[in-house]
Tab-separated table of C-alpha atoms in Angstrom:
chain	number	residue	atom	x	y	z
A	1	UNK	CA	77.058	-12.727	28.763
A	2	UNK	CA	74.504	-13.727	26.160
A	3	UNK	CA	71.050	-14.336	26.600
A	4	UNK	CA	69.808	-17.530	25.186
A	5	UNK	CA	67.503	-17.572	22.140
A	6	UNK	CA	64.430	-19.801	24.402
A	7	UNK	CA	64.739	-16.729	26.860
A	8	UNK	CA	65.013	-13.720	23.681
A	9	UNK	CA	62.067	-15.510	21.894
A	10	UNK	CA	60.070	-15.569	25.473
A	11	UNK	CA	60.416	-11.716	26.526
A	12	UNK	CA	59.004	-10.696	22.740
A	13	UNK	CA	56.197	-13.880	22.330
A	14	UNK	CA	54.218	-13.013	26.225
A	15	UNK	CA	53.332	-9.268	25.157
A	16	UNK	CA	52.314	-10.594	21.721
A	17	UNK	CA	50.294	-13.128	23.299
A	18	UNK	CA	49.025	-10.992	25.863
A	19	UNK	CA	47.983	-8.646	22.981
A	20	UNK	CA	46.687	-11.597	20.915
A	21	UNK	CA	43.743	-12.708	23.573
A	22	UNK	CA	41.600	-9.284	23.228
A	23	UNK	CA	42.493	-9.001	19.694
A	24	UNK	CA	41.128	-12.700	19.290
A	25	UNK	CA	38.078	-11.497	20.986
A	26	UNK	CA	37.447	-8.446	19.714
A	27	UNK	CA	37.983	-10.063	15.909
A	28	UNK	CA	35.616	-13.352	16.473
A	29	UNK	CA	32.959	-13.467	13.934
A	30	UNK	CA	29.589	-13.139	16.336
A	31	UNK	CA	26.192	-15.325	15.447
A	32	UNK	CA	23.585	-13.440	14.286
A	33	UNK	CA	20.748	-12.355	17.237
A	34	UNK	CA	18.263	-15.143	16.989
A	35	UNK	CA	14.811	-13.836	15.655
A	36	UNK	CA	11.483	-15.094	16.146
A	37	UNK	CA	9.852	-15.743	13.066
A	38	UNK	CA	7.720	-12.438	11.351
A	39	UNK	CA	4.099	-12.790	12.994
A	40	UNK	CA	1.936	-12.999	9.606
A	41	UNK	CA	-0.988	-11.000	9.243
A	42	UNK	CA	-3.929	-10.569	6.844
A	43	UNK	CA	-3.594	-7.041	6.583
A	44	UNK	CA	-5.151	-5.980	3.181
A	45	UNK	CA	-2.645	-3.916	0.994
A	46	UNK	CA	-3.485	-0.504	-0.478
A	47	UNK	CA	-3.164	0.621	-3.338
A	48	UNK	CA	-3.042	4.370	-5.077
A	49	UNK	CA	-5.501	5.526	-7.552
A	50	UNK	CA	-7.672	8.180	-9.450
A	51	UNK	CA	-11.002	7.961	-9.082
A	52	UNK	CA	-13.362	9.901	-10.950
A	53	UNK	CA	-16.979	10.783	-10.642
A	54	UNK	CA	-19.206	12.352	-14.002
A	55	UNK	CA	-22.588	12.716	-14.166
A	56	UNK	CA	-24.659	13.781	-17.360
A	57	UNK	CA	-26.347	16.421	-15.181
A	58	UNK	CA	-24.803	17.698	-12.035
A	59	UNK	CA	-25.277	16.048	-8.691
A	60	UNK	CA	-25.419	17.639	-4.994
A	61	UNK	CA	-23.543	14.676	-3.750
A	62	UNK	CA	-22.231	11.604	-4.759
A	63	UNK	CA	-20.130	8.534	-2.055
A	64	UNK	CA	-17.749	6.121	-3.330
A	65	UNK	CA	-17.274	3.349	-1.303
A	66	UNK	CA	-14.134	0.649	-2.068
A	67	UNK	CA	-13.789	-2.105	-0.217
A	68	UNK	CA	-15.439	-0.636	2.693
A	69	UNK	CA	-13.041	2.679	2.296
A	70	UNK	CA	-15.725	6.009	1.231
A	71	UNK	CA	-15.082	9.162	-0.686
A	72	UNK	CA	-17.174	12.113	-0.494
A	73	UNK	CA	-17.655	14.241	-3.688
A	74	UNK	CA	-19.665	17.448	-4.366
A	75	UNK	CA	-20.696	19.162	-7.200
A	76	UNK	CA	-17.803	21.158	-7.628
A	77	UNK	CA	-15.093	17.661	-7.753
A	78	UNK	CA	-15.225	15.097	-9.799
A	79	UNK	CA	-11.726	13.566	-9.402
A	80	UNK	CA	-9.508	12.266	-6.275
A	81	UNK	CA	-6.630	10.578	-5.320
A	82	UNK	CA	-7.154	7.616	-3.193
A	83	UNK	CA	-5.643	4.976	-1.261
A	84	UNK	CA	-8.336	1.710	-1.232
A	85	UNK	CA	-7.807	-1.093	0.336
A	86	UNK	CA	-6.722	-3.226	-2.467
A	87	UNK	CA	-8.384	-7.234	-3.497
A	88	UNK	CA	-8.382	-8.980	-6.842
A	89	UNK	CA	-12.066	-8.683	-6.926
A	90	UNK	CA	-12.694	-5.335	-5.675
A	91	UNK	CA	-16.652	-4.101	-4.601
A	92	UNK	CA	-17.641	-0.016	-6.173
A	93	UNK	CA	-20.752	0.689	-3.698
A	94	UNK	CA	-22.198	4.174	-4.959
A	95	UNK	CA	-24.392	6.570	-3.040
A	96	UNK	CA	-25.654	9.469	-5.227
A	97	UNK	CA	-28.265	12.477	-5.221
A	98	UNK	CA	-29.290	14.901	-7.847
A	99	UNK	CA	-31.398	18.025	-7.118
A	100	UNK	CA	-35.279	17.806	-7.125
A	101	UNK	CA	-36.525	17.864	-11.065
A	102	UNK	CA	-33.370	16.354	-12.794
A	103	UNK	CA	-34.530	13.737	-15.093
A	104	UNK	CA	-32.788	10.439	-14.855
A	105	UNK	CA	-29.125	10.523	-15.371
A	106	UNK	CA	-25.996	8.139	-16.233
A	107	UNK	CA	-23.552	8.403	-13.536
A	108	UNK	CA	-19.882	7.137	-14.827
A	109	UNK	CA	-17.868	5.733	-12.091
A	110	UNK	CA	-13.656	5.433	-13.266
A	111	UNK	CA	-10.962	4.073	-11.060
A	112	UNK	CA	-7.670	4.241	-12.623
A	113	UNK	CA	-5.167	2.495	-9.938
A	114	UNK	CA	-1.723	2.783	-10.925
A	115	UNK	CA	0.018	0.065	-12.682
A	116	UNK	CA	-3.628	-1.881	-13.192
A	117	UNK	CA	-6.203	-1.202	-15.817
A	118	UNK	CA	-8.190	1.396	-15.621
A	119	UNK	CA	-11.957	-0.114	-14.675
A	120	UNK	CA	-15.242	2.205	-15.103
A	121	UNK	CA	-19.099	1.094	-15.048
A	122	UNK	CA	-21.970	3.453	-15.472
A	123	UNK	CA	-24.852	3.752	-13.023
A	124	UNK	CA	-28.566	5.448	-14.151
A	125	UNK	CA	-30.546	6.999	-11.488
A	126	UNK	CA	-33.278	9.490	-10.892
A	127	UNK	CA	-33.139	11.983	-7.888
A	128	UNK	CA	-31.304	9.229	-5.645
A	129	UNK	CA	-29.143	6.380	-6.538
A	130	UNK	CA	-27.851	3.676	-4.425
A	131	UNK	CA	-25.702	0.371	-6.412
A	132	UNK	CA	-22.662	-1.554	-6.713
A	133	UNK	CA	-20.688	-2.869	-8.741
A	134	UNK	CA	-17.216	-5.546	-8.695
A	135	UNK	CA	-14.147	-4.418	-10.237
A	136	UNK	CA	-11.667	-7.544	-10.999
A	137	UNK	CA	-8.052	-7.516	-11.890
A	138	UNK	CA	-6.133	-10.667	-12.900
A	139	UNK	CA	-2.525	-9.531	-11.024
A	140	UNK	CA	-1.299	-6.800	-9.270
């Protein structure tokens, strides 16, 4: 006897279709996880640079402060790598002493941040020296 084609079709569709549900599942495109939105902050970016310190006669000590970030140099340095905390109108505060005797000096300050202009002002002082300055960029 011959088995009819409804029954043949039915003993090879119900493993395909029991094979079909977890493949279905497994293969359904899933939403992405909802997010909440990125909290913004004002954090101020930093940015790498050189900064140099020369004086006409040697100093005992000299402070660089950037945007409220300092820098200690002695006689023996006059350059650094820095990180500063990086604004379109950036304020140079300088903090300098020379030894006891040296006649007033020019101090040349030079921060060279990469990808800006290089930006430099020169301070004069006399046995201490305590200024500022603004350095400005257009873009960053």
């Amino acid at each position: 006897m011959t088995r009819s084609p409804i029954h043949s079709s039915l003993i090879a569709i119900i493993p395909l279709t029991a094979l079909a549900i977890p493949l279905a599942q497994t293969l359904k495109p899933t939403p992405p996880p909802t997010q909440n939105p990125p909290e913004i902050t004002q954090k101020a970016s930093t940015h790498r640079a050189d900064l140099a310190v020369r004086s006409a006669h040697p100093y005992s000590s000299a402070t660089v402060t950037i945007n409220g970030a300092s820098w200690s140099f002695n006689a023996d340095e006059d350059e650094q790598e820095v990180y500063f905390p990086f604004s379109h109108s950036t304020t140079v505060q300088i903090s300098a002493t020379w030894p006891e005797g040296t006649p007033e000096t020019a101090l040349l300050i030079e921060l060279i941040p990469d990808e800006l202009e290089l930006r430099s002002h020169t301070f004069w002082g006399e046995g201490q020296l305590i200024d500022e300055t603004t350095f400005a960029w257009e873009t960053l």
